[in-house]
Coordinates of C-alpha atoms in Angstrom, one line a residue:
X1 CA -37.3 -8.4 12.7
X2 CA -36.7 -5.9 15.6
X3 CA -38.2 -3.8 17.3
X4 CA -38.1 -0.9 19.3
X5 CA -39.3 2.3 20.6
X6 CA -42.6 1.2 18.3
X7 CA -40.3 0.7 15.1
X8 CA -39.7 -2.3 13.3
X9 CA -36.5 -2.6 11.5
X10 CA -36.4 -5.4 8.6
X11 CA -32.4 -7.0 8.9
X12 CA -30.8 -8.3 6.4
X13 CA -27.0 -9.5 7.7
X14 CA -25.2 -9.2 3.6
X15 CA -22.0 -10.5 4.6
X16 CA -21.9 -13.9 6.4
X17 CA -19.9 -17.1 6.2
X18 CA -19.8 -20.4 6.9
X19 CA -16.3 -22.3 7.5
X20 CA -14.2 -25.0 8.8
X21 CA -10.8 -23.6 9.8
X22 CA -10.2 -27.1 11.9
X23 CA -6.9 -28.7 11.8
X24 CA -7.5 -31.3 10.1
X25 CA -8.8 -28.6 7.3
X26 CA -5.8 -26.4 7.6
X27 CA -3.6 -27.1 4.3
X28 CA -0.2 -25.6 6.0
X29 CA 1.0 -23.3 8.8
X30 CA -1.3 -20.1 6.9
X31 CA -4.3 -21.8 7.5
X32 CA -3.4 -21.3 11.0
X33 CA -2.5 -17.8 10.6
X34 CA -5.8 -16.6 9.0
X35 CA -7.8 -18.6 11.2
X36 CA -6.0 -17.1 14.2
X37 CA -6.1 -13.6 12.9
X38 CA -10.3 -13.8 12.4
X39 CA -10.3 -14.9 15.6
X40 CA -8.2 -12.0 16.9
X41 CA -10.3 -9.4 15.2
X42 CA -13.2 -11.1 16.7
X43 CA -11.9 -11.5 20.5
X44 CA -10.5 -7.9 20.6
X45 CA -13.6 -5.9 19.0
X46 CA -16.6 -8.1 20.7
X47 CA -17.9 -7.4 24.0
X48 CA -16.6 -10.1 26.3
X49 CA -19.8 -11.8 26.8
X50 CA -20.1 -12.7 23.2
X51 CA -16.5 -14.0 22.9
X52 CA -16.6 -18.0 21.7
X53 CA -13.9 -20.2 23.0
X54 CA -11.4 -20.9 20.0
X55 CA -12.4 -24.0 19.5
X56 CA -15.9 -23.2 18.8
X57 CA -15.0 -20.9 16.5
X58 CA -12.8 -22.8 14.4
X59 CA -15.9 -24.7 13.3
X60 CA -19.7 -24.2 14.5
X61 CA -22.0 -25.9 12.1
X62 CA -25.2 -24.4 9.9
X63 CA -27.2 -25.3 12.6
X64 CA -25.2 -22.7 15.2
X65 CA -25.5 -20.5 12.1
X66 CA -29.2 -20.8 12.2
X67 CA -29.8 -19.9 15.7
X68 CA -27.6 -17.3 15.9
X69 CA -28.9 -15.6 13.0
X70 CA -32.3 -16.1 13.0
X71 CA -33.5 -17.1 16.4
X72 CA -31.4 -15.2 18.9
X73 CA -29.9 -12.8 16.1
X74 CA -33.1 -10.7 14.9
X75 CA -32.0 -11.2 11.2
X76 CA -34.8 -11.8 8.4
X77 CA -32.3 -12.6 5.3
X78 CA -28.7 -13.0 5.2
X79 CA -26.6 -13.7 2.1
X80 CA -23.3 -15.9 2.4
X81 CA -20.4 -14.3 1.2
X82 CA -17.2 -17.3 0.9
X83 CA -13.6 -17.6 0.6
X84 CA -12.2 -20.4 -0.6
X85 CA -9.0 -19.9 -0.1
X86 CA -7.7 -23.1 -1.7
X87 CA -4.0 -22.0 -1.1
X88 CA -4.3 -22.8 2.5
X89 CA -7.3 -25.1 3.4
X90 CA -8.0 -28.7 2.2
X91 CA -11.9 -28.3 1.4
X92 CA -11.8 -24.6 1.4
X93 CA -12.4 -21.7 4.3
X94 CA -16.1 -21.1 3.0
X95 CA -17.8 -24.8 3.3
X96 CA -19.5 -24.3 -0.4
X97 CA -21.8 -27.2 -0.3
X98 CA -22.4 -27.2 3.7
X99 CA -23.6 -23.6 2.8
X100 CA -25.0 -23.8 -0.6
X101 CA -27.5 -26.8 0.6
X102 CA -28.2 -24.5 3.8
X103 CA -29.7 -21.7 1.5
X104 CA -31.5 -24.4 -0.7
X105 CA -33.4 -25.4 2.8
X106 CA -34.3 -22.0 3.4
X107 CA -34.7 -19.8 0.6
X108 CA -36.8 -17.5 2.5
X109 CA -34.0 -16.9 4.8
X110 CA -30.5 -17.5 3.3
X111 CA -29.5 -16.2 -0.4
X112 CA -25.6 -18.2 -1.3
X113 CA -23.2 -16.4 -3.2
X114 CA -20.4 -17.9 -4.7
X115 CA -16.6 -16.7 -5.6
X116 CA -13.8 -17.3 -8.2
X117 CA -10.9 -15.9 -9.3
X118 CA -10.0 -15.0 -12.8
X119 CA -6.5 -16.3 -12.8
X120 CA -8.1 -20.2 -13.8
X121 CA -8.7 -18.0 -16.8
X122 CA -10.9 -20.2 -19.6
X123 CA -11.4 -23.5 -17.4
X124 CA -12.6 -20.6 -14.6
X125 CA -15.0 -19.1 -17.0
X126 CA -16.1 -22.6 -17.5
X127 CA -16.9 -23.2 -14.0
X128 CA -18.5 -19.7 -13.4
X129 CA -21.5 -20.7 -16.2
X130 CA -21.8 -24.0 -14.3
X131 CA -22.0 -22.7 -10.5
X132 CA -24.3 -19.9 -11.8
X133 CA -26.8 -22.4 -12.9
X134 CA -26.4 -25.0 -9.9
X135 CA -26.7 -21.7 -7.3
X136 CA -29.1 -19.2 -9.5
X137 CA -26.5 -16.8 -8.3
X138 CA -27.4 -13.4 -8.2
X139 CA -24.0 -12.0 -6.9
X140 CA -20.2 -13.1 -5.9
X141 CA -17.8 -12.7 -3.3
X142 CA -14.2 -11.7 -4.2
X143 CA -11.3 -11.9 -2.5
X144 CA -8.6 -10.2 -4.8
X145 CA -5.9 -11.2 -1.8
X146 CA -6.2 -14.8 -2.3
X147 CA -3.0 -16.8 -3.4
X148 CA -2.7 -18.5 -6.6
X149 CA 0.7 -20.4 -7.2
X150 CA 3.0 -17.6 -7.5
X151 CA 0.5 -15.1 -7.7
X152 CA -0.1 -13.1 -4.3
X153 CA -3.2 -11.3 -5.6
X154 CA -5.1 -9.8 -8.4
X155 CA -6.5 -6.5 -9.6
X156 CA -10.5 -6.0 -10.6
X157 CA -9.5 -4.3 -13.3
X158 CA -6.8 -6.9 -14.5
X159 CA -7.5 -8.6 -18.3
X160 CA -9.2 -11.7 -17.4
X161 CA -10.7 -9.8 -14.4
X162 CA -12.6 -7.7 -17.0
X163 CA -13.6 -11.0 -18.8
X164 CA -15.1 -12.4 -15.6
X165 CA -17.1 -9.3 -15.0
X166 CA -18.5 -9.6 -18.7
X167 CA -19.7 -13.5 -18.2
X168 CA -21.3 -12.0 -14.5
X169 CA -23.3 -9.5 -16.2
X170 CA -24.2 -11.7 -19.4
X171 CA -25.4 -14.5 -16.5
X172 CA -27.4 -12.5 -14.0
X173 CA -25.2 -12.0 -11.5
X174 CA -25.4 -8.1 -10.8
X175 CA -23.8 -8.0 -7.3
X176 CA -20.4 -7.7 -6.9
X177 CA -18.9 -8.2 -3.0
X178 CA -14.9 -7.3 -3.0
X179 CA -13.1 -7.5 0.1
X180 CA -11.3 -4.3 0.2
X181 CA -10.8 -3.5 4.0
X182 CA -7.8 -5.1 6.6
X183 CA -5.3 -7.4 5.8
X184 CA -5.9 -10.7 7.4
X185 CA -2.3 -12.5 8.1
X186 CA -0.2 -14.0 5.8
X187 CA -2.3 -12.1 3.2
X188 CA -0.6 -8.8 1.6
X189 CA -2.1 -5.5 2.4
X190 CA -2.0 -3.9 -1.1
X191 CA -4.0 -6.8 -2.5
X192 CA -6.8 -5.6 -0.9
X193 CA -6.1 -2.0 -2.2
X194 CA -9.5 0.3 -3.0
X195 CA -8.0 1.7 -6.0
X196 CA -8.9 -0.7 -8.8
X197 CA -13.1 -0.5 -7.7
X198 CA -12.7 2.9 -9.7
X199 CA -12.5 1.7 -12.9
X200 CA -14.1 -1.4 -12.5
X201 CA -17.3 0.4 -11.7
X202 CA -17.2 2.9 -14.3
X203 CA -16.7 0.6 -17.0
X204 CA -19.5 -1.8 -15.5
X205 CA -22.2 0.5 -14.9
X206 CA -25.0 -2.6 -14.8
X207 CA -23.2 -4.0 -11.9
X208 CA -23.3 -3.2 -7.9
X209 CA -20.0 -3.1 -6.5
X210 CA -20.4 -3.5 -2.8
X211 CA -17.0 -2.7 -1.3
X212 CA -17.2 -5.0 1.7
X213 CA -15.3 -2.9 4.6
X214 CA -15.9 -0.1 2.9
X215 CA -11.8 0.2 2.0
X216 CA -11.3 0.3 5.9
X217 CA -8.1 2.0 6.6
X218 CA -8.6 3.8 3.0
X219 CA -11.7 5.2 3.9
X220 CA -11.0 8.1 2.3
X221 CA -10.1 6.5 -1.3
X222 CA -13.1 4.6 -0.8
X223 CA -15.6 7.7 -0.2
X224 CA -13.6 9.8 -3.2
X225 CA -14.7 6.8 -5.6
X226 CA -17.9 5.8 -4.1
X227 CA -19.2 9.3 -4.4
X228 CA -18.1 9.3 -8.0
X229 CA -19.7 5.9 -9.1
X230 CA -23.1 5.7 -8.1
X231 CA -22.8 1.8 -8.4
X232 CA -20.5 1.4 -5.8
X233 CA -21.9 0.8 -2.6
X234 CA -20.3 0.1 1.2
X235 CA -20.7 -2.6 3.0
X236 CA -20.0 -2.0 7.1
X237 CA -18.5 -5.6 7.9
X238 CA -15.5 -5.2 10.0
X239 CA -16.4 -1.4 10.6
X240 CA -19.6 -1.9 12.3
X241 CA -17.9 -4.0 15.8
X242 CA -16.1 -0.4 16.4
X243 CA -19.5 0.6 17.7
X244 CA -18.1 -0.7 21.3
X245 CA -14.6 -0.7 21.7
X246 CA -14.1 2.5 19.8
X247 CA -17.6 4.3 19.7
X248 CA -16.0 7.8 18.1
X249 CA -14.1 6.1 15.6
X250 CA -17.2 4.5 14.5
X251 CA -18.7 7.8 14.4
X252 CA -16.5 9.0 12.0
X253 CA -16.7 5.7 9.3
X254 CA -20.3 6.1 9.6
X255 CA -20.8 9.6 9.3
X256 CA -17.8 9.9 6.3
X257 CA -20.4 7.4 4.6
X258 CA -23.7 9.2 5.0
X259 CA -21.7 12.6 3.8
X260 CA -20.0 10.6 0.8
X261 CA -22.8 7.8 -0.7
X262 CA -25.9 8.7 1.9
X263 CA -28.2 6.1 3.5
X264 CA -29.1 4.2 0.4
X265 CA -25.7 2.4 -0.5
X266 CA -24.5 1.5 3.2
X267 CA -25.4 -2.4 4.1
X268 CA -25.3 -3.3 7.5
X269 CA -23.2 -7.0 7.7
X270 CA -21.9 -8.8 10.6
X271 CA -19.2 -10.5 9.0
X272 CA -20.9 -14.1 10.9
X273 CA -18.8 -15.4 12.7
X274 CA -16.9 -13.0 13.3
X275 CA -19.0 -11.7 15.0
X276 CA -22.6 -12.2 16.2
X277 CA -25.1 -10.1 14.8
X278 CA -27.6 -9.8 17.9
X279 CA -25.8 -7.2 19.6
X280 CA -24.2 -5.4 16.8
X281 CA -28.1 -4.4 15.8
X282 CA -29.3 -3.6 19.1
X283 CA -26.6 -1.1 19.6
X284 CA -27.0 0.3 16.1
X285 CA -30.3 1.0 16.4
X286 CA -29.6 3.2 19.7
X287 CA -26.2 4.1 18.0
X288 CA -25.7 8.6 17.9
X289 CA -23.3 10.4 16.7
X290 CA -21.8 12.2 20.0
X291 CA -23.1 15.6 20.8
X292 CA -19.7 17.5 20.2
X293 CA -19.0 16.0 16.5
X294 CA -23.0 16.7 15.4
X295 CA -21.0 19.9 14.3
X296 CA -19.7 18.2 11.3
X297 CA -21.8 14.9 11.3
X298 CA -25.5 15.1 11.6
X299 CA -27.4 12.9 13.7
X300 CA -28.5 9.9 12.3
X301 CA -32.5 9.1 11.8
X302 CA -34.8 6.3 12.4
X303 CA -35.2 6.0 8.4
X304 CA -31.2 6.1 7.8
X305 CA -31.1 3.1 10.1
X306 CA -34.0 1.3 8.6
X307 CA -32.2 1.7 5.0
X308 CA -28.7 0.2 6.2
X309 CA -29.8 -2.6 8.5
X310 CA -31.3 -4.3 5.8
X311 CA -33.7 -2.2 3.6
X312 CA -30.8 -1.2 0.9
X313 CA -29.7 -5.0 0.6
X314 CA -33.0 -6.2 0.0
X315 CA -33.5 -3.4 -2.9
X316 CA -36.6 -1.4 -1.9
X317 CA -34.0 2.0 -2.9
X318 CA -31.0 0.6 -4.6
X319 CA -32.1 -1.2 -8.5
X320 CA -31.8 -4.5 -8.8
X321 CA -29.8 -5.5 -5.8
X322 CA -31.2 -9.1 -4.1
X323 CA -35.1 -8.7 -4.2
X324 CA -35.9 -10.1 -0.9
X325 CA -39.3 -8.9 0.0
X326 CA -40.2 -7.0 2.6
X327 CA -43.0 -7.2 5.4
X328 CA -45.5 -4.0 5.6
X329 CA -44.5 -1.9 8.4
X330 CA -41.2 -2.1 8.1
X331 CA -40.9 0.4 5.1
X332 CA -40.2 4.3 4.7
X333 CA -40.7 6.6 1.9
X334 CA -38.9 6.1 -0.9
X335 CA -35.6 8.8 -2.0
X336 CA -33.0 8.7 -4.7
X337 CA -30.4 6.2 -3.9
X338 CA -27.0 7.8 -4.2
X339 CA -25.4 11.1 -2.8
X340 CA -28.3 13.3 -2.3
X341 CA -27.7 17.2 -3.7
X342 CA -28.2 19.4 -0.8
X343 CA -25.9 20.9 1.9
X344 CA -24.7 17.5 3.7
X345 CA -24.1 15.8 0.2
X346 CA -20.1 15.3 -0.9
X347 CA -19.0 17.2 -3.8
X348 CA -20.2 15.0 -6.1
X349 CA -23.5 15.2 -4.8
X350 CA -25.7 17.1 -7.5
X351 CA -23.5 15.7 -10.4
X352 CA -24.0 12.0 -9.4
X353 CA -27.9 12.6 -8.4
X354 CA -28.2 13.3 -12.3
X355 CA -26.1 10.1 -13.3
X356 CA -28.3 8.5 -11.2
X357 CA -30.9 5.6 -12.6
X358 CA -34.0 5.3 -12.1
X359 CA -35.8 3.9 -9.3
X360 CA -37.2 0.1 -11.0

């Protein structure tokens, strides 16, 4: 946990990986690529203490992953969120069983959620009841980029997409992470398009749809669905680094989000390893909006900080999410997840409060 000021803020990291991108791992020249282009995302938006040498990065091991997280990192839970990748990496990006046995070690600390990709069609379904027994999966990671033979991507709302969702919700698995946010090289930019979360999410109701990136550079699809669907909910991988190299940009993500979905569907994630999560919370927590855009953005409170850094993930406001209990003292009072219906609410706000559930 951390603390400051006399505060105590429960962390929960909801988007974290663990992968071998070595050489010796890479299937062909676009294992290279992607590897590279992580690592360019990670060199040019991290302060220049906490930039690893490439090596490192290629490959740093669960027990890195443990320190950084947990020891030097502040984090109390973090979820694992792979790509496999399978087009362009021998044994996968996202080491499944280095990761999957890592969580099994430490339940109290690591939850492991697993991926697939409806294009295996009925041999994937097949796997998908098998891997939701051996992990007791309670969500998935999706990567609706990833290659597939001829296939350069896939839609959420695609035919055998809909029948993966179907066997997810039959099975448990409520939480749904998509990748909508930047193109990573060789992948194509409109597979990771916002647009198909819309009907996905309305025709899925039972089902959180965490929009990891939150749609970053379509912010502004993203917060026209989000505040439309109160099960979709933005995760701030990839947007939250902005926080240093450009502070009033970050501003704006953040504060779109609070005006769109509020404080209870935003999930704090460092996107481990691509970046560290240490110092993305530290300058978080003494994160405010700048004086001269408080016009249109509000400041943001101790409580909204509380909820995003980890309270929302661990479901003490948003139903059902992962469960993770946590500690006294490191509450606040309960509200309504979803758009709230006053003055700093979208336009959706007072319909969407009604669609609303209620709180389990």
């Amino acid at each position: 946990m951390y603390s400051k000021d006399g505060e105590n803020f429960f962390i929960v990291d909801a988007h974290i990986a663990l992968w071998d991108a070595r050489p010796e791992n890479q299937l062909n020249i676009h294992g290279k690529q992607f590897i590279d282009c992580f690592y360019d995302y990670h060199r040019n938006l991290s302060p220049e203490s906490e930039v690893w040498p490439y090596e490192e990065y290629l490959y740093y091991g669960g027990q890195r992953l443990m320190k950084d997280l947990f020891v030097d990192g502040y984090v109390d839970h973090a979820i694992f969120q792979p790509a496999l990748l399978s087009a362009f990496y021998r044994t996968g990006f996202g080491q499944t069983e280095e990761a999957s046995a890592l969580a099994r070690q430490h339940p109290d600390k690591l939850t492991y959620n697993h991926c697939w990709d409806p294009r295996y069609e009925e041999r994937g379904l097949d796997q998908l009841r098998r891997d939701a027994d051996r992990f007791q999966l309670k969500g998935a990671k999706l990567y609706t980029a990833e290659w597939h033979g001829d296939s350069r991507g896939y839609k959420l709302d695609d035919p055998w997409s809909y029948r993966y969702l179907e066997m997810a919700q039959e099975l448990g698995i409520k939480n749904i992470h998509v990748h909508k946010g930047p193109t990573i090289r060789p992948l194509d930019r409109d597979a990771f398009d916002v647009a198909d979360v819309d009907k996905a999410a309305t025709d899925f109701p039972e089902l959180n749809f965490v929009v990891e990136h939150c749609g970053l550079p379509r912010l502004e699809d993203f917060c026209w669905i989000a505040t439309q669907e109160p099960n979709v909910h933005a995760g701030l991988a990839v947007a939250i680094p902005f926080i240093h190299t450009r502070p009033r940009y970050f501003a704006q993500i953040i504060g779109e989000l609070l005006y769109w979905l509020d404080e209870n569907r935003i999930q704090f994630s460092s996107d481990y390893a691509l970046w560290t999560p240490r110092w993305l919370i530290e300058r978080f927590v003494d994160f405010q909006i700048p004086e001269n855009m408080q016009d249109e953005y509000p400041p943001i409170t101790v409580e909204q900080k509380k909820k995003i850094l980890g309270l929302n993930a661990a479901a003490m406001y948003a139903a059902a999410m992962y469960g993770i209990p946590v500690p006294p003292g490191a509450e606040v009072a309960a509200t309504a997840p979803g758009p709230a219906a006053s003055e700093a609410s979208g336009p959706a706000g007072a319909a969407s409060v009604a669609a609303q559930p209620s709180e389990a």
